[in-house]
Amino acid sequence: MDSALTAIGLPIALGIIMLGLGLGLTTADFRRVVQFPRPALIALACQALLLPALCFGLVVVMDLKPELAVGMMLLAASPGGTTANLYSHLFGGHVALNVTLTAVNSVLAVVTLPVIVNLSAARFLPDGASIGLQFDKVLQVFAIVLIPVAIGMAVRVLREGLADRLARPVKILSVIVLVAVIAGTLLKERDNILDYLAAVGVAVLVFNVVSLAVGYGAPRLAGVGRRESIAAGMEIGIHNSTLAITVAVSPALLNSTEMAIPAAVYGIVMFFTAAAFGYLVTRRRSAAPSDAVT
């Protein structure tokens, strides 16, 4: 639990991923929230309010162990992952909107994630008041998420060519480091992995499917175009499991391998469910231009 793998490896992996995101961002990406107000606001409301409420109901109904319940709520509170941008591109989503939502959600998570984790810990854990993220830990999450993004954006502003050259190597490095860290964590828990899957696998699958459906369905019901709705579906359905694992496992934060299990399982399941979702929502897509409502 206190090994260099979890104490140093995971934050480094997340930092590299956030740096890679920053290398592709400009201030214009944030201004797109104004350019696409309705889909952005709907997606942010679903992410910050609706999904945590749905996840809470799910873990109560399924009567999960306290640590797993908090881990599920931590996952629900985590912002969309950068993988959402890739899936949105593959299935015809509005990638610019994805980039904006990822950036804004990462900022909002600095506030919403600690609040949801604290409330969940107080509800499900006997000593929850002492386990939730405190202000100093909020600052650590802030540093892990936002500082690398800011560095990446600064590099793009000062040396755009360098940012373009670094983007691919940074992405490759982030995958290598992340795979190594997760593999090490899974190896350490190899005797319990089947039990973890049995304990939380169904809950993770249901939550993932619900996230994708809500992310796509809510904007469509509000009259948002198909491309923007696909982007929202991917953003809300593909959570940043790396952030959730980092917060759960890091000794300076929640210091609980068991709380990281939902995010670890989710990080595998989401690749398949997101692909199936993308196929379902695009197989009958009209050739007409997007009917976006902004």
Short mmCIF file of C-alpha atoms in Angstrom, two decimals:
data_model
loop_
_atom_site.label_atom_id
_atom_site.label_comp_id
_atom_site.label_asym_id
_atom_site.label_seq_id
_atom_site.Cartn_x
_atom_site.Cartn_y
_atom_site.Cartn_z
CA MET A 1 0.00 0.00 0.00
CA ASP A 2 2.84 2.38 0.80
CA SER A 3 5.10 1.20 -2.04
CA ALA A 4 6.72 3.57 -4.50
CA LEU A 5 4.44 2.08 -7.15
CA THR A 6 1.31 3.57 -5.62
CA ALA A 7 2.81 6.55 -3.83
CA ILE A 8 4.81 7.81 -6.81
CA GLY A 9 3.92 5.79 -9.89
CA LEU A 10 0.20 6.57 -10.10
CA PRO A 11 0.49 10.34 -9.59
CA ILE A 12 3.28 10.42 -12.19
CA ALA A 13 1.14 8.45 -14.64
CA LEU A 14 -1.78 10.81 -14.17
CA GLY A 15 0.50 13.84 -14.40
CA ILE A 16 1.89 12.65 -17.72
CA ILE A 17 -1.60 12.04 -19.08
CA MET A 18 -2.72 15.51 -17.98
CA LEU A 19 0.42 17.01 -19.53
CA GLY A 20 -0.47 15.32 -22.81
CA LEU A 21 -3.97 16.79 -22.59
CA GLY A 22 -2.55 20.25 -21.95
CA LEU A 23 -0.28 20.03 -25.00
CA GLY A 24 -3.39 19.89 -27.18
CA LEU A 25 -5.37 22.61 -25.39
CA THR A 26 -5.65 26.34 -25.92
CA THR A 27 -7.74 28.99 -24.21
CA ALA A 28 -10.11 28.73 -27.18
CA ASP A 29 -11.10 25.25 -25.98
CA PHE A 30 -12.51 26.77 -22.81
CA ARG A 31 -14.35 29.46 -24.75
CA ARG A 32 -16.23 26.74 -26.64
CA VAL A 33 -18.42 26.37 -23.55
CA VAL A 34 -19.91 29.71 -24.59
CA GLN A 35 -20.05 28.69 -28.25
CA PHE A 36 -21.97 25.47 -27.41
CA PRO A 37 -23.88 26.46 -24.26
CA ARG A 38 -26.77 23.99 -24.20
CA PRO A 39 -24.90 20.68 -24.73
CA ALA A 40 -22.09 21.81 -22.45
CA LEU A 41 -24.40 22.83 -19.61
CA ILE A 42 -26.51 19.69 -19.91
CA ALA A 43 -23.43 17.46 -19.90
CA LEU A 44 -21.92 19.26 -16.91
CA ALA A 45 -25.18 19.00 -14.96
CA CYS A 46 -25.41 15.27 -15.69
CA GLN A 47 -21.78 14.76 -14.70
CA ALA A 48 -21.82 16.78 -11.49
CA LEU A 49 -25.35 16.15 -10.19
CA LEU A 50 -27.31 13.38 -11.89
CA LEU A 51 -24.66 10.64 -12.10
CA PRO A 52 -23.59 10.80 -8.44
CA ALA A 53 -27.26 10.58 -7.44
CA LEU A 54 -27.86 7.60 -9.73
CA CYS A 55 -24.67 5.92 -8.52
CA PHE A 56 -25.72 6.42 -4.89
CA GLY A 57 -29.03 4.72 -5.59
CA LEU A 58 -27.23 1.88 -7.36
CA VAL A 59 -24.79 1.12 -4.55
CA VAL A 60 -27.60 1.26 -1.97
CA VAL A 61 -29.82 -1.09 -3.97
CA MET A 62 -26.94 -3.51 -4.59
CA ASP A 63 -25.84 -3.29 -0.94
CA LEU A 64 -22.13 -3.08 -1.75
CA LYS A 65 -19.45 -3.30 0.92
CA PRO A 66 -18.73 0.15 2.40
CA GLU A 67 -15.29 0.51 0.81
CA LEU A 68 -16.60 -0.54 -2.60
CA ALA A 69 -19.55 1.82 -2.24
CA VAL A 70 -17.21 4.75 -1.59
CA GLY A 71 -15.07 3.59 -4.52
CA MET A 72 -18.12 3.65 -6.79
CA MET A 73 -19.02 7.16 -5.63
CA LEU A 74 -15.42 8.26 -6.19
CA LEU A 75 -15.67 6.93 -9.73
CA ALA A 76 -18.97 8.74 -10.31
CA ALA A 77 -17.40 11.99 -9.08
CA SER A 78 -14.40 11.68 -11.39
CA PRO A 79 -14.48 13.79 -14.56
CA GLY A 80 -14.49 12.40 -18.07
CA GLY A 81 -11.29 10.78 -19.25
CA THR A 82 -9.17 11.81 -22.21
CA THR A 83 -10.10 8.51 -23.88
CA ALA A 84 -13.54 10.05 -24.46
CA ASN A 85 -11.98 12.36 -27.06
CA LEU A 86 -10.72 9.38 -29.05
CA TYR A 87 -14.02 7.50 -28.93
CA SER A 88 -15.93 10.63 -29.85
CA HIS A 89 -13.72 11.07 -32.90
CA LEU A 90 -14.11 7.45 -33.95
CA PHE A 91 -17.90 7.57 -33.78
CA GLY A 92 -18.52 11.01 -35.25
CA GLY A 93 -18.91 13.06 -32.09
CA HIS A 94 -18.11 16.75 -31.72
CA VAL A 95 -14.51 16.42 -30.51
CA ALA A 96 -14.08 20.14 -29.77
CA LEU A 97 -16.95 19.88 -27.30
CA ASN A 98 -15.26 16.84 -25.72
CA VAL A 99 -12.04 18.76 -25.22
CA THR A 100 -13.93 21.61 -23.57
CA LEU A 101 -15.91 19.30 -21.30
CA THR A 102 -12.79 17.39 -20.28
CA ALA A 103 -11.03 20.62 -19.37
CA VAL A 104 -13.96 22.17 -17.50
CA ASN A 105 -14.84 18.92 -15.73
CA SER A 106 -11.25 18.55 -14.56
CA VAL A 107 -11.45 21.99 -12.97
CA LEU A 108 -14.86 21.38 -11.40
CA ALA A 109 -13.71 18.04 -10.01
CA VAL A 110 -11.32 19.87 -7.71
CA VAL A 111 -14.43 21.00 -5.81
CA THR A 112 -17.03 18.32 -6.52
CA LEU A 113 -14.87 15.23 -6.07
CA PRO A 114 -13.81 15.96 -2.45
CA VAL A 115 -17.38 16.93 -1.52
CA ILE A 116 -18.86 13.70 -2.92
CA VAL A 117 -16.11 11.55 -1.41
CA ASN A 118 -16.52 13.14 2.01
CA LEU A 119 -20.30 12.72 1.97
CA SER A 120 -19.98 9.12 0.75
CA ALA A 121 -17.39 8.25 3.39
CA ALA A 122 -19.58 9.78 6.10
CA ARG A 123 -22.57 7.76 4.83
CA PHE A 124 -20.97 4.36 4.25
CA LEU A 125 -17.91 4.17 6.54
CA PRO A 126 -17.99 4.13 10.35
CA ASP A 127 -14.95 6.41 10.53
CA GLY A 128 -15.76 8.26 7.32
CA ALA A 129 -15.19 11.70 8.76
CA SER A 130 -11.45 11.00 9.06
CA ILE A 131 -11.06 9.35 5.65
CA GLY A 132 -12.57 11.90 3.28
CA LEU A 133 -10.42 14.29 1.30
CA GLN A 134 -9.43 17.24 3.46
CA PHE A 135 -8.31 20.66 2.20
CA ASP A 136 -4.63 19.75 1.96
CA LYS A 137 -5.57 16.67 -0.05
CA VAL A 138 -7.79 18.79 -2.28
CA LEU A 139 -4.71 20.86 -3.06
CA GLN A 140 -2.80 17.68 -3.93
CA VAL A 141 -5.52 16.63 -6.38
CA PHE A 142 -5.52 20.16 -7.77
CA ALA A 143 -1.76 19.95 -8.32
CA ILE A 144 -1.89 16.49 -9.90
CA VAL A 145 -4.66 17.44 -12.34
CA LEU A 146 -4.25 21.11 -13.21
CA ILE A 147 -0.54 21.92 -12.99
CA PRO A 148 0.48 19.44 -15.73
CA VAL A 149 -2.38 20.73 -17.92
CA ALA A 150 -1.22 24.31 -17.38
CA ILE A 151 2.36 23.35 -18.25
CA GLY A 152 1.21 21.64 -21.43
CA MET A 153 -0.87 24.66 -22.46
CA ALA A 154 2.08 26.99 -21.76
CA VAL A 155 4.33 24.88 -23.98
CA ARG A 156 1.75 25.09 -26.79
CA VAL A 157 1.53 28.88 -26.45
CA LEU A 158 5.30 29.40 -26.37
CA ARG A 159 6.45 26.61 -28.69
CA GLU A 160 3.59 25.22 -30.75
CA GLY A 161 5.89 23.11 -32.90
CA LEU A 162 7.46 21.54 -29.82
CA ALA A 163 4.01 20.80 -28.39
CA ASP A 164 3.03 19.02 -31.60
CA ARG A 165 6.23 16.95 -31.53
CA LEU A 166 5.80 16.06 -27.86
CA ALA A 167 2.12 15.11 -28.05
CA ARG A 168 2.55 11.58 -29.42
CA PRO A 169 5.60 10.58 -27.28
CA VAL A 170 3.86 11.87 -24.14
CA LYS A 171 0.75 9.83 -24.94
CA ILE A 172 2.83 6.70 -25.50
CA LEU A 173 4.79 7.28 -22.30
CA SER A 174 1.61 7.83 -20.30
CA VAL A 175 0.19 4.52 -21.55
CA ILE A 176 3.40 2.66 -20.69
CA VAL A 177 3.60 4.11 -17.18
CA LEU A 178 -0.11 3.60 -16.53
CA VAL A 179 -0.08 -0.01 -17.73
CA ALA A 180 2.95 -0.73 -15.56
CA VAL A 181 1.35 0.79 -12.47
CA ILE A 182 -2.02 -0.90 -12.93
CA ALA A 183 -0.33 -4.22 -13.74
CA GLY A 184 1.67 -3.93 -10.55
CA THR A 185 -1.45 -3.16 -8.54
CA LEU A 186 -3.34 -6.08 -10.09
CA LEU A 187 -0.37 -8.38 -9.48
CA LYS A 188 -0.35 -7.40 -5.84
CA GLU A 189 -4.07 -8.17 -5.59
CA ARG A 190 -4.02 -11.25 -7.84
CA ASP A 191 -5.35 -13.52 -5.11
CA ASN A 192 -8.42 -11.33 -4.69
CA ILE A 193 -9.14 -10.18 -8.24
CA LEU A 194 -11.89 -12.72 -8.94
CA ASP A 195 -13.57 -11.78 -5.68
CA TYR A 196 -13.39 -8.11 -6.66
CA LEU A 197 -14.97 -8.82 -10.04
CA ALA A 198 -17.71 -10.82 -8.38
CA ALA A 199 -18.28 -8.09 -5.80
CA VAL A 200 -18.39 -5.05 -8.05
CA GLY A 201 -18.43 -6.22 -11.68
CA VAL A 202 -22.20 -6.01 -12.14
CA ALA A 203 -22.40 -2.63 -10.41
CA VAL A 204 -19.63 -1.24 -12.61
CA LEU A 205 -21.23 -2.55 -15.79
CA VAL A 206 -24.65 -1.14 -14.89
CA PHE A 207 -23.17 2.22 -13.93
CA ASN A 208 -21.15 2.41 -17.13
CA VAL A 209 -24.16 1.64 -19.33
CA VAL A 210 -26.32 4.13 -17.41
CA SER A 211 -23.61 6.81 -17.74
CA LEU A 212 -23.43 6.36 -21.50
CA ALA A 213 -27.21 6.34 -21.87
CA VAL A 214 -27.71 9.44 -19.71
CA GLY A 215 -24.85 11.28 -21.42
CA TYR A 216 -26.37 10.73 -24.85
CA GLY A 217 -30.07 10.65 -24.00
CA ALA A 218 -30.33 13.81 -21.89
CA PRO A 219 -28.95 16.14 -24.60
CA ARG A 220 -31.06 14.45 -27.30
CA LEU A 221 -34.21 14.94 -25.22
CA ALA A 222 -33.26 18.61 -24.93
CA GLY A 223 -33.01 18.96 -28.70
CA VAL A 224 -29.22 18.87 -28.95
CA GLY A 225 -27.71 17.60 -32.21
CA ARG A 226 -26.51 14.02 -32.66
CA ARG A 227 -22.79 14.87 -32.89
CA GLU A 228 -22.89 16.93 -29.71
CA SER A 229 -24.92 14.24 -27.95
CA ILE A 230 -22.39 11.57 -28.93
CA ALA A 231 -19.65 13.78 -27.53
CA ALA A 232 -21.57 14.23 -24.28
CA GLY A 233 -22.30 10.51 -24.07
CA MET A 234 -18.64 9.62 -24.42
CA GLU A 235 -17.55 12.32 -21.99
CA ILE A 236 -20.01 11.26 -19.30
CA GLY A 237 -19.74 7.54 -20.00
CA ILE A 238 -15.94 7.34 -19.97
CA HIS A 239 -14.83 8.51 -16.55
CA ASN A 240 -11.24 9.26 -15.61
CA SER A 241 -10.61 5.95 -13.85
CA THR A 242 -6.92 6.86 -13.53
CA LEU A 243 -7.79 9.82 -11.33
CA ALA A 244 -10.12 7.67 -9.22
CA ILE A 245 -7.44 4.99 -8.78
CA THR A 246 -4.86 7.61 -7.86
CA VAL A 247 -7.09 9.22 -5.23
CA ALA A 248 -8.09 5.84 -3.79
CA VAL A 249 -4.68 4.16 -3.64
CA SER A 250 -2.28 6.99 -2.89
CA PRO A 251 -1.19 6.90 0.78
CA ALA A 252 -1.51 10.69 0.95
CA LEU A 253 -5.15 10.52 -0.12
CA LEU A 254 -7.63 7.72 0.68
CA ASN A 255 -4.96 5.03 1.08
CA SER A 256 -7.31 2.18 0.17
CA THR A 257 -6.67 -0.45 -2.49
CA GLU A 258 -10.21 -1.75 -2.08
CA MET A 259 -11.72 1.65 -2.91
CA ALA A 260 -9.73 1.57 -6.16
CA ILE A 261 -11.30 -1.71 -7.32
CA PRO A 262 -14.42 -0.18 -8.93
CA ALA A 263 -12.27 2.22 -10.97
CA ALA A 264 -9.84 -0.54 -11.97
CA VAL A 265 -12.68 -2.78 -13.17
CA TYR A 266 -14.35 0.19 -14.87
CA GLY A 267 -11.11 1.04 -16.66
CA ILE A 268 -11.33 -2.31 -18.45
CA VAL A 269 -15.10 -2.57 -18.98
CA MET A 270 -15.51 0.92 -20.44
CA PHE A 271 -13.49 0.16 -23.57
CA PHE A 272 -15.98 -2.49 -24.65
CA THR A 273 -19.17 -0.75 -23.56
CA ALA A 274 -18.13 2.55 -25.16
CA ALA A 275 -17.40 0.77 -28.45
CA ALA A 276 -20.78 -0.98 -28.36
CA PHE A 277 -22.50 2.31 -27.48
CA GLY A 278 -20.75 4.10 -30.36
CA TYR A 279 -21.87 1.43 -32.78
CA LEU A 280 -25.47 1.54 -31.59
CA VAL A 281 -25.86 5.31 -31.83
CA THR A 282 -24.16 5.63 -35.21
CA ARG A 283 -25.33 2.60 -37.18
CA ARG A 284 -28.52 4.41 -38.30
CA ARG A 285 -27.09 7.89 -38.33
CA SER A 286 -28.50 10.10 -41.05
CA ALA A 287 -26.16 11.57 -43.63
CA ALA A 288 -27.70 14.99 -43.00
CA PRO A 289 -25.68 17.70 -41.11
CA SER A 290 -25.90 17.84 -37.33
CA ASP A 291 -29.10 19.41 -36.03
CA ALA A 292 -27.28 20.98 -33.11
CA VAL A 293 -29.18 23.35 -30.83
CA THR A 294 -26.87 25.74 -29.01
#
